[in-house]
Coordinates of C-alpha atoms and ligand atoms in Angstrom, one line a residue:
M291 CA -33.5 -31.0 -132.7
H292 CA -31.0 -32.1 -130.1
G293 CA -27.3 -32.6 -129.9
F294 CA -25.9 -35.7 -128.3
Y295 CA -22.5 -37.2 -127.7
V296 CA -21.7 -40.6 -129.2
E297 CA -18.4 -42.6 -129.4
L298 CA -17.4 -43.3 -133.0
R299 CA -14.1 -45.1 -133.0
T300 CA -12.2 -47.8 -131.1
P301 CA -8.8 -46.8 -129.6
E302 CA -7.2 -48.4 -132.6
G303 CA -9.1 -45.9 -134.9
G304 CA -11.6 -48.3 -136.5
F305 CA -15.4 -47.6 -136.3
L306 CA -17.3 -49.0 -133.3
P307 CA -20.1 -51.5 -134.1
G308 CA -23.1 -49.9 -135.9
V309 CA -21.0 -46.8 -136.9
G310 CA -19.9 -46.3 -140.5
G311 CA -18.6 -43.5 -142.7
E312 CA -16.8 -42.5 -145.8
D313 CA -14.3 -39.7 -146.4
D314 CA -15.2 -37.0 -148.9
G315 CA -11.8 -37.3 -150.5
L316 CA -9.6 -34.4 -151.8
K317 CA -11.4 -31.1 -151.8
G318 CA -10.7 -27.8 -153.6
G319 CA -9.1 -26.4 -150.5
L320 CA -9.1 -26.6 -146.7
N321 CA -7.8 -30.2 -146.8
G322 CA -6.5 -29.7 -143.2
I323 CA -10.1 -30.3 -142.2
D324 CA -11.4 -33.8 -142.6
N325 CA -14.9 -34.0 -144.1
G326 CA -17.0 -37.0 -144.7
R327 CA -20.2 -38.8 -144.0
L328 CA -21.3 -40.8 -141.0
H329 CA -24.1 -43.3 -140.6
F330 CA -25.4 -45.2 -137.6
T331 CA -27.2 -48.5 -137.6
G332 CA -28.9 -49.5 -134.3
V333 CA -26.5 -47.5 -132.2
R334 CA -27.9 -46.9 -128.7
V335 CA -27.1 -43.6 -127.1
P336 CA -27.5 -43.4 -123.3
R337 CA -29.9 -40.6 -122.3
T338 CA -27.1 -39.1 -120.2
N339 CA -25.2 -38.4 -123.4
L340 CA -27.8 -35.9 -124.5
L341 CA -26.5 -32.3 -124.5
N342 CA -29.2 -31.4 -122.1
R343 CA -29.1 -27.6 -121.6
Y344 CA -32.4 -27.1 -123.5
G345 CA -34.0 -30.5 -123.2
D346 CA -33.6 -33.6 -121.0
V347 CA -34.9 -37.2 -120.7
A348 CA -35.6 -38.4 -117.2
P349 CA -34.8 -42.1 -116.1
N350 CA -38.5 -43.0 -116.7
G351 CA -38.3 -41.7 -120.2
D352 CA -40.1 -38.4 -119.7
Y353 CA -38.9 -35.5 -121.9
S354 CA -38.7 -32.0 -120.4
S355 CA -37.4 -28.6 -121.5
P356 CA -37.0 -25.2 -119.9
I357 CA -38.3 -23.8 -123.2
A358 CA -42.0 -24.6 -123.5
S359 CA -42.6 -23.6 -127.1
P360 CA -41.3 -26.2 -129.6
G361 CA -40.7 -23.5 -132.2
R362 CA -38.6 -21.4 -129.8
R363 CA -36.8 -24.4 -128.6
F364 CA -35.9 -25.3 -132.2
F365 CA -34.5 -21.8 -132.9
T366 CA -32.7 -21.7 -129.6
M367 CA -30.9 -25.0 -130.5
L368 CA -30.1 -23.6 -134.0
G369 CA -28.9 -20.4 -132.4
T370 CA -26.1 -22.2 -130.6
L371 CA -24.6 -22.8 -134.0
V372 CA -24.3 -19.1 -134.7
Q373 CA -20.8 -19.1 -133.2
G374 CA -19.6 -20.9 -136.4
R375 CA -20.9 -18.1 -138.6
V376 CA -19.4 -15.4 -136.3
S377 CA -16.0 -17.2 -136.4
L378 CA -16.1 -17.4 -140.2
D379 CA -16.8 -13.7 -140.4
G380 CA -13.7 -13.0 -138.2
A381 CA -11.5 -15.5 -140.1
A382 CA -12.5 -13.9 -143.4
V383 CA -11.8 -10.4 -142.2
A384 CA -8.4 -11.6 -140.9
A385 CA -7.6 -13.2 -144.4
S386 CA -8.4 -9.9 -146.1
K387 CA -6.2 -8.1 -143.7
L388 CA -3.3 -10.5 -144.2
A389 CA -3.6 -10.3 -148.0
L390 CA -3.7 -6.5 -148.0
T391 CA -0.8 -6.3 -145.7
A392 CA 1.3 -8.4 -147.9
A393 CA 0.2 -6.8 -151.2
I394 CA 0.4 -3.2 -150.0
T395 CA 3.8 -3.7 -148.3
Y396 CA 5.1 -5.2 -151.6
S397 CA 3.5 -2.5 -153.7
T398 CA 5.3 0.2 -151.7
Q399 CA 8.7 -1.4 -152.5
R400 CA 8.3 -3.0 -156.0
R401 CA 9.2 -0.6 -158.8
Q402 CA 8.0 -1.1 -162.3
F403 CA 8.3 1.2 -165.5
N404 CA 9.8 4.7 -165.8
A405 CA 6.8 7.0 -166.0
S406 CA 8.3 10.2 -164.6
S407 CA 12.0 9.7 -164.5
D408 CA 14.7 8.0 -166.6
L409 CA 16.7 7.1 -163.5
S410 CA 14.2 5.4 -161.2
E411 CA 11.1 3.4 -161.8
E412 CA 7.7 4.1 -160.1
V413 CA 6.6 2.3 -157.0
L414 CA 3.5 0.3 -157.9
M415 CA 1.5 1.9 -155.2
D416 CA 1.9 5.3 -156.8
Y417 CA -0.1 4.1 -159.9
Q418 CA -3.7 5.3 -159.7
R419 CA -5.0 2.0 -161.0
H420 CA -3.1 0.1 -158.3
Q421 CA -4.7 2.4 -155.7
R422 CA -8.1 1.8 -157.2
R423 CA -7.6 -1.9 -156.9
L424 CA -6.2 -2.1 -153.4
L425 CA -7.5 0.9 -151.4
P426 CA -11.3 0.4 -151.8
R427 CA -10.8 -3.2 -150.6
L428 CA -8.7 -1.9 -147.7
A429 CA -11.6 0.4 -146.8
A430 CA -14.2 -2.4 -147.1
T431 CA -11.9 -4.6 -144.9
Y432 CA -11.9 -1.8 -142.2
A433 CA -15.7 -1.6 -142.5
A434 CA -16.0 -5.4 -142.1
S435 CA -13.6 -5.3 -139.2
F436 CA -15.5 -2.7 -137.3
A437 CA -18.7 -4.6 -137.9
H438 CA -17.1 -7.8 -136.7
E439 CA -16.0 -6.2 -133.5
E440 CA -19.7 -5.2 -132.8
L441 CA -20.8 -8.7 -133.8
L442 CA -18.4 -10.2 -131.2
E443 CA -19.9 -7.9 -128.5
K444 CA -23.4 -9.0 -129.5
L445 CA -22.2 -12.7 -129.3
D446 CA -20.7 -12.0 -125.9
G447 CA -23.9 -10.4 -124.7
V448 CA -26.0 -13.4 -125.7
F449 CA -23.6 -16.2 -124.6
S450 CA -22.5 -14.5 -121.3
G451 CA -26.2 -14.0 -120.5
S452 CA -25.8 -10.2 -120.0
H453 CA -28.1 -9.5 -123.0
D454 CA -29.9 -12.7 -123.8
T455 CA -33.5 -11.9 -124.7
D456 CA -35.2 -13.5 -127.6
E457 CA -34.8 -10.3 -129.5
D458 CA -31.0 -10.2 -128.7
R459 CA -30.7 -13.8 -130.1
Q460 CA -32.6 -12.9 -133.2
D461 CA -30.5 -9.8 -133.8
L462 CA -27.4 -11.9 -133.4
E463 CA -28.6 -14.4 -135.9
T464 CA -29.6 -11.7 -138.4
L465 CA -26.3 -9.8 -138.0
A466 CA -24.2 -13.0 -138.4
A467 CA -26.3 -13.9 -141.5
A468 CA -25.8 -10.4 -142.9
Y469 CA -22.0 -10.1 -142.2
K470 CA -20.7 -13.5 -143.0
P471 CA -21.7 -13.3 -146.7
L472 CA -20.2 -9.9 -147.1
S473 CA -16.9 -10.7 -145.4
T474 CA -16.4 -14.1 -147.0
W475 CA -17.1 -12.7 -150.5
L476 CA -14.8 -9.7 -149.8
A477 CA -12.0 -12.1 -148.7
L478 CA -12.2 -14.1 -151.9
D479 CA -12.2 -10.9 -154.0
T480 CA -9.4 -9.3 -152.0
L481 CA -7.2 -12.4 -152.1
Q482 CA -7.6 -12.6 -155.9
E483 CA -6.9 -8.9 -156.4
C484 CA -3.9 -8.9 -154.1
R485 CA -2.6 -12.0 -156.0
E486 CA -2.8 -10.2 -159.3
A487 CA -1.6 -6.9 -157.8
T488 CA 1.6 -8.6 -156.8
G489 CA 2.1 -10.1 -160.3
G490 CA 4.0 -13.3 -160.8
A491 CA 5.4 -13.2 -157.2
G492 CA 1.8 -13.3 -156.0
F493 CA 1.3 -16.6 -157.7
L494 CA 4.1 -18.3 -155.8
A495 CA 2.8 -20.6 -153.1
E496 CA 5.3 -19.1 -150.6
N497 CA 3.3 -15.9 -150.6
R498 CA 0.1 -17.8 -149.6
F499 CA -2.5 -15.8 -151.7
T500 CA -3.4 -18.9 -153.7
S501 CA -3.5 -21.3 -150.8
L502 CA -5.5 -18.9 -148.6
R503 CA -7.9 -18.3 -151.5
A504 CA -8.3 -22.1 -151.9
D505 CA -8.9 -22.5 -148.2
L506 CA -11.3 -19.5 -148.0
D507 CA -13.3 -20.6 -151.0
V508 CA -15.7 -22.8 -149.1
Y509 CA -16.4 -20.1 -146.6
A510 CA -19.0 -18.8 -149.1
T511 CA -20.8 -22.1 -148.7
F512 CA -20.4 -23.7 -145.3
E513 CA -22.1 -22.5 -142.2
G514 CA -24.9 -21.5 -144.6
D515 CA -24.6 -20.6 -148.3
N516 CA -24.1 -16.8 -148.7
N517 CA -27.2 -16.3 -150.9
V518 CA -29.4 -18.4 -148.7
L519 CA -28.2 -16.5 -145.6
L520 CA -29.0 -13.1 -147.3
Q521 CA -32.5 -14.4 -148.1
L522 CA -32.9 -15.1 -144.3
V523 CA -31.9 -11.5 -143.6
A524 CA -34.3 -10.2 -146.3
K525 CA -37.2 -12.2 -144.7
R526 CA -36.3 -10.6 -141.3
L527 CA -36.4 -7.1 -142.9
L528 CA -39.8 -7.8 -144.4
G529 CA -41.0 -9.1 -141.1
D530 CA -39.8 -6.1 -139.2
Y531 CA -41.3 -3.9 -141.9
A532 CA -44.7 -5.6 -141.6
K533 CA -44.6 -5.2 -137.8
E534 CA -43.6 -1.6 -138.0
F535 CA -46.4 -0.7 -140.4
K536 CA -48.9 -3.3 -139.5
D537 CA -51.8 -0.9 -139.4
M538 CA -50.9 0.8 -142.7
D539 CA -51.7 0.0 -146.3
F540 CA -48.7 -1.4 -148.2
G541 CA -49.7 0.4 -151.4
V542 CA -49.5 3.7 -149.5
L543 CA -46.2 2.8 -148.1
A544 CA -44.7 1.9 -151.5
R545 CA -45.8 5.3 -152.7
Y546 CA -44.3 6.9 -149.6
A547 CA -41.0 5.2 -150.5
A548 CA -41.2 6.4 -154.0
T549 CA -41.7 10.0 -152.9
Q550 CA -39.1 9.7 -150.2
A551 CA -41.4 10.7 -147.4
G552 CA -41.0 8.4 -144.4
R553 CA -40.0 7.4 -141.0
T554 CA -37.6 5.1 -139.2
L555 CA -37.5 1.4 -139.2
H556 CA -35.3 1.2 -136.1
R557 CA -35.0 -2.5 -135.2
S558 CA -33.1 -3.6 -138.3
G559 CA -31.2 -0.4 -138.6
L560 CA -33.3 0.7 -141.5
R561 CA -33.7 4.4 -142.0
R562 CA -36.0 6.5 -144.1
V563 CA -34.8 9.6 -145.8
A564 CA -36.9 12.6 -145.4
Q565 CA -35.1 14.9 -147.8
T566 CA -33.9 14.9 -151.4
V567 CA -30.3 15.6 -151.8
A568 CA -30.5 19.0 -153.4
D569 CA -28.0 20.1 -156.0
S570 CA -26.3 23.4 -155.5
G571 CA -25.2 24.1 -159.0
S572 CA -21.4 23.9 -158.7
E573 CA -19.5 20.7 -159.2
K574 CA -17.3 21.5 -156.2
K575 CA -20.3 21.8 -153.9
S576 CA -21.7 18.6 -155.3
A577 CA -18.5 16.8 -154.3
I578 CA -18.5 18.4 -150.9
A579 CA -22.0 17.2 -150.3
L580 CA -21.0 13.6 -151.1
R581 CA -18.2 13.9 -148.6
D582 CA -20.7 14.8 -145.9
E583 CA -21.4 11.9 -143.4
H584 CA -25.1 12.6 -143.3
T585 CA -25.5 12.6 -147.1
Q586 CA -23.7 9.3 -147.4
H587 CA -25.9 7.9 -144.7
E588 CA -29.0 9.2 -146.3
L589 CA -28.1 7.8 -149.7
L590 CA -27.2 4.3 -148.3
S591 CA -30.2 4.0 -146.0
D592 CA -32.7 5.4 -148.4
R593 CA -31.7 2.7 -150.9
V594 CA -32.4 0.0 -148.3
S595 CA -35.6 1.3 -147.1
S596 CA -36.9 2.1 -150.5
M597 CA -36.1 -1.4 -151.7
V598 CA -37.7 -3.1 -148.7
A599 CA -40.8 -0.9 -149.0
E600 CA -41.2 -1.6 -152.7
L601 CA -40.8 -5.4 -152.1
A602 CA -43.3 -5.3 -149.2
G603 CA -45.7 -3.7 -151.6
E604 CA -45.1 -6.2 -154.3
L605 CA -45.5 -9.2 -151.9
R606 CA -48.4 -7.8 -149.9
G607 CA -51.0 -10.2 -151.4
A608 CA -48.9 -13.3 -150.7
K609 CA -50.5 -14.2 -147.4
S610 CA -54.0 -14.7 -148.9
M611 CA -52.7 -16.7 -151.9
S612 CA -52.4 -20.5 -152.3
K613 CA -49.0 -21.9 -151.4
E614 CA -48.1 -22.4 -155.0
K615 CA -49.0 -18.8 -156.1
A616 CA -47.3 -17.3 -153.0
A617 CA -44.1 -19.2 -153.8
A618 CA -44.2 -18.1 -157.4
L619 CA -44.7 -14.4 -156.4
F620 CA -41.9 -14.6 -153.9
N621 CA -39.6 -16.2 -156.5
E622 CA -40.4 -13.4 -159.0
H623 CA -38.8 -11.0 -156.5
Q624 CA -36.1 -13.2 -155.0
N625 CA -33.2 -11.5 -156.6
D626 CA -34.4 -8.1 -155.5
L627 CA -34.9 -9.4 -152.0
I628 CA -31.4 -10.7 -151.7
E629 CA -30.1 -7.4 -153.2
A630 CA -32.0 -5.5 -150.5
A631 CA -30.5 -7.7 -147.8
R632 CA -27.0 -7.1 -149.2
A633 CA -27.6 -3.3 -149.3
H634 CA -28.8 -3.5 -145.7
A635 CA -25.7 -5.4 -144.6
E636 CA -23.5 -2.8 -146.3
L637 CA -25.3 0.0 -144.5
L638 CA -24.8 -1.7 -141.2
Q639 CA -21.1 -2.0 -141.9
W640 CA -20.9 1.7 -142.8
E641 CA -22.7 2.5 -139.6
A642 CA -20.3 0.3 -137.5
F643 CA -17.3 2.0 -139.2
T644 CA -18.8 5.5 -138.4
R645 CA -19.4 4.6 -134.8
G646 CA -15.8 3.3 -134.6
L647 CA -14.5 6.7 -135.8
K648 CA -16.0 8.4 -132.7
D649 CA -13.7 6.4 -130.5
L650 CA -10.5 7.6 -132.2
K651 CA -8.8 10.2 -130.0
D652 CA -5.9 11.2 -132.2
P653 CA -7.1 13.9 -134.7
G654 CA -4.7 12.8 -137.4
T655 CA -5.8 9.2 -137.2
R656 CA -9.4 10.2 -137.1
Q657 CA -8.9 12.3 -140.3
V658 CA -7.3 9.5 -142.2
M659 CA -9.8 7.0 -141.0
T660 CA -12.6 9.3 -142.0
W661 CA -11.2 9.4 -145.6
V662 CA -11.2 5.6 -145.5
R663 CA -14.8 5.5 -144.3
D664 CA -15.7 8.0 -147.0
L665 CA -14.0 5.8 -149.6
F666 CA -16.0 2.8 -148.4
G667 CA -19.3 4.7 -148.5
L668 CA -18.7 6.4 -151.9
C669 CA -17.5 3.2 -153.5
L670 CA -20.8 1.6 -152.4
I671 CA -22.7 4.5 -154.0
E672 CA -20.6 4.2 -157.1
K673 CA -21.3 0.5 -157.3
N674 CA -25.0 1.2 -157.3
L675 CA -25.0 4.4 -159.3
A676 CA -27.5 3.0 -161.8
W677 CA -30.0 2.6 -159.0
Y678 CA -29.4 6.1 -157.6
L679 CA -29.8 7.6 -161.1
M680 CA -32.8 5.5 -162.1
N681 CA -34.6 6.3 -158.9
G682 CA -33.8 10.0 -159.0
R683 CA -31.8 10.0 -155.8
L684 CA -28.7 11.5 -157.4
S685 CA -28.5 14.0 -160.2
T686 CA -26.3 13.2 -163.2
Q687 CA -24.2 16.2 -162.2
R688 CA -23.5 14.9 -158.7
A689 CA -23.0 11.4 -160.1
R690 CA -20.4 12.7 -162.4
T691 CA -18.4 14.2 -159.5
L692 CA -18.2 10.9 -157.8
N693 CA -15.4 9.3 -159.8
A694 CA -13.2 12.3 -159.5
Y695 CA -13.8 12.6 -155.8
I696 CA -13.0 9.0 -155.2
N697 CA -9.7 9.5 -157.2
R698 CA -8.9 12.5 -154.9
L699 CA -9.6 10.4 -151.8
L700 CA -7.3 7.6 -153.1
A701 CA -4.4 10.1 -153.6
K702 CA -5.0 11.4 -150.0
I703 CA -5.0 7.9 -148.5
R704 CA -2.0 6.6 -150.6
P705 CA 0.7 8.1 -148.3
H706 CA -0.9 6.4 -145.3
S707 CA -1.5 3.0 -146.9
L708 CA 1.4 1.3 -145.2
D709 CA 0.4 2.7 -141.8
L710 CA -3.2 1.5 -142.5
V711 CA -2.1 -2.1 -143.0
E712 CA 0.5 -2.0 -140.2
A713 CA -2.3 -0.9 -137.9
F714 CA -3.8 -4.4 -138.3
G715 CA -1.0 -5.4 -136.0
Y716 CA 0.2 -8.5 -137.8
G717 CA 3.9 -9.5 -137.5
P718 CA 5.9 -11.5 -140.1
E719 CA 5.1 -14.6 -138.1
H720 CA 1.4 -14.1 -139.0
I721 CA 1.8 -12.9 -142.6
R722 CA 4.4 -15.5 -143.6
A723 CA 4.7 -14.1 -147.1
A724 CA 8.2 -13.8 -148.5
I725 CA 7.2 -10.7 -150.6
A726 CA 6.2 -8.8 -147.4
T727 CA 9.5 -9.3 -145.6
G728 CA 11.3 -6.3 -147.1
A729 CA 13.3 -8.6 -149.5
E730 CA 11.9 -6.6 -152.5
Q731 CA 13.1 -3.3 -150.9
E732 CA 16.6 -4.8 -150.5
R733 CA 16.6 -6.0 -154.1
Q734 CA 15.5 -2.6 -155.4
D735 CA 18.1 -0.8 -153.2
E736 CA 20.8 -3.1 -154.5
A737 CA 19.8 -2.6 -158.1
A738 CA 19.7 1.2 -157.7
A739 CA 23.1 1.2 -156.0
Y740 CA 24.5 -0.8 -158.9
A741 CA 23.0 1.5 -161.5
R742 CA 24.4 4.5 -159.7
R743 CA 27.9 2.9 -159.6
M744 CA 27.7 2.2 -163.4
R745 CA 26.6 5.7 -164.2
A746 CA 29.4 7.2 -162.0
S747 CA 32.0 5.0 -163.8
G748 CA 30.8 6.0 -167.2
T749 CA 30.2 2.3 -168.1
S750 CA 26.5 2.3 -167.7
V751 CA 24.6 0.7 -170.5
I752 CA 23.1 3.2 -173.0
D753 CA 19.5 2.6 -173.7
E754 CA 19.0 1.6 -177.3
K755 CA 16.3 4.3 -177.9
T756 CA 18.7 7.0 -176.6
L757 CA 21.4 5.7 -178.8
L758 CA 19.2 5.7 -181.9
A759 CA 18.0 9.2 -181.1
R760 CA 21.6 10.4 -180.8
Q761 CA 22.6 8.8 -184.1
A762 CA 19.6 10.4 -185.8
E763 CA 20.5 13.8 -184.4
I764 CA 24.0 13.4 -185.7
R765 CA 22.9 12.4 -189.2
K766 CA 20.4 15.4 -189.6
P767 CA 21.9 17.9 -192.0
G768 CA 21.8 21.5 -190.8
T769 CA 21.7 20.7 -187.1
A770 CA 24.5 21.8 -184.8
S771 CA 25.5 18.2 -184.1
G772 CA 25.1 17.4 -187.8
R773 CA 27.5 20.2 -188.8
K774 CA 29.9 19.2 -186.0
S775 CA 30.0 15.6 -187.2
A776 CA 30.4 16.8 -190.8
Ligands
LIG903 C1 -15.8 -28.3 -146.4 C2 -17.2 -28.4 -145.9 C3 -17.4 -28.5 -144.5 C4 -18.7 -28.6 -144.0 N1 -18.9 -28.8 -142.7 C5 -20.1 -29.0 -142.2 C6 -20.3 -29.3 -140.8 O1 -19.4 -29.4 -140.0 N2 -21.6 -29.5 -140.3 C7 -22.7 -29.3 -141.1 O2 -23.8 -29.5 -140.7 N3 -22.5 -29.0 -142.4 C8 -21.3 -28.8 -143.0 N4 -21.1 -28.5 -144.3 C9 -22.3 -28.4 -145.1 C10 -22.6 -27.0 -145.5 O3 -23.2 -26.3 -144.4 C11 -23.5 -27.0 -146.8 O4 -22.7 -27.4 -147.8 C12 -24.0 -25.6 -147.1 O5 -25.0 -25.2 -146.1 C13 -24.7 -25.6 -148.5 O6 -25.6 -26.6 -148.6 P1 -25.5 -27.5 -149.9 O7 -24.1 -28.0 -150.0 O8 -26.5 -28.6 -149.7 O9 -25.8 -26.6 -151.1 P2 -27.2 -26.4 -151.8 O10 -28.2 -26.0 -150.8 O11 -27.5 -27.5 -152.8 O12 -26.9 -25.1 -152.7 C14 -26.3 -25.1 -154.0 C15 -26.5 -23.7 -154.6 O13 -27.9 -23.5 -154.8 C16 -28.2 -22.2 -154.2 N5 -29.5 -22.4 -153.5 C17 -29.9 -23.3 -152.6 N6 -31.1 -23.1 -152.2 C18 -31.6 -21.9 -152.8 C19 -32.8 -21.2 -152.8 N7 -33.8 -21.5 -152.0 N8 -32.8 -20.1 -153.5 C20 -31.8 -19.7 -154.4 N9 -30.7 -20.4 -154.4 C21 -30.6 -21.5 -153.7 C22 -27.2 -21.9 -153.2 O14 -27.0 -20.5 -153.1 C23 -25.9 -22.6 -153.8 O15 -25.2 -21.7 -154.6 C24 -19.8 -28.5 -144.8 C25 -19.6 -28.2 -146.2 C26 -18.4 -28.2 -146.7 C27 -18.2 -28.0 -148.2

């Protein structure tokens, strides 16, 4: 596979001879990018138009390449395309940050319903449900952001040549294939939730949730469909597993995984868990254990390594089977494979977040960010609670404490939610959403000032329910007000 340069159009914009093409027409989003099909009939490309870093054609027609192995050459060429996936990962993280900045800013200003006072309504962000909808997504966005920073460093290492071994390239490919699905799915989910969390205002085009969502939609598909990419990650995990344990019997390994004995699968970041998370008896202690960084790591990494070990055991006979039977066996486990890859990618994000915490110097910032990391980790465990319970990794007692502990974390993070989105560093010129400009705060202040003036003047409207209650009180025989009115 080789890239080459070819002229397509005349200066007037028409196609050159032998070149043809059709436009794809209106798409579901991202219409700022022109997509279509090209075809070439008898178009001659000069050999000097070959993008010849990895392969060249001499004037006499001889082909040469600095990469001897055709297989490696193919993957090196493919590898140059990884920049697209890395960029998509970054763009998706940025979209989640923008959406959360707009939605959380609005939610700290918008008031709706009197829950605790007759005089002022509650700020949306103070509702627990609202916190549940926005803060776990904020935590996941931070995790994806830390992971993306590390991905950029890996990309820089490979493309600057400072860390450019075959293994570095393969790691970069696998990491990009793992992170891009997670961050693009997260962005779509976050944009939708932020749209709903800002109510009817969120549906207005001027607030950009709907147009960003439409533009981001295809991110789950292009530069590699998300499910197909995760399958690539799963194959790499299985390959690493097979290399790591090449002299051991897969059946034994599967039993190892089931009994939680084990060791480290270092290259893919896989970890085995050596100990069962023991229960202490008290619910409080159970919750404290879940808060512990090592416990979270053990639970997340144990799930990945157990899933991979189990799959390796199930697929161990595939190599000696006919192509048809091997494909059928693989297909029987395809969903579990992709789930294992997803769990692996989530673990890598959690690890990147945890490494990021170590660089935070300010103790207050580190504390808040540790809560955010805990929220990310515990929400992952909560999402897969069925697996932890079915596989005996968490007791029902500990599992029961999870929901309450997550709620407590939400309440702790809530006062910092605005700081957490402001820390993304976006200004109004980036967010470009009318609801995040402070207009809602102005509207609320104006309404509150008006209500205060009305109350002070004695002309404020009396609530119908209050009026009816007063009238009922007056009509009641035997009551003080009833006697007075009589
Ligand atoms: C707007 C846009 C711009 C693009 N730009 C470019 C570009 O610049 N250059 C370029 O080369 N390409 C480009 N593409 C193509 C893009 O990379 C492909 O659309 C993408 O890789 C998915 O391939 P597909 O459309 O053939 O989907 P399919 O492969 O047909 O997939 C359809 C569905 O089937 C599932 N599926 C497929 N195979 C399997 C499997 N083995 N197991 C389980 N499920 C499977 C997928 O998960 C997906 O949900 C672009 C696409 C779009 C929409």
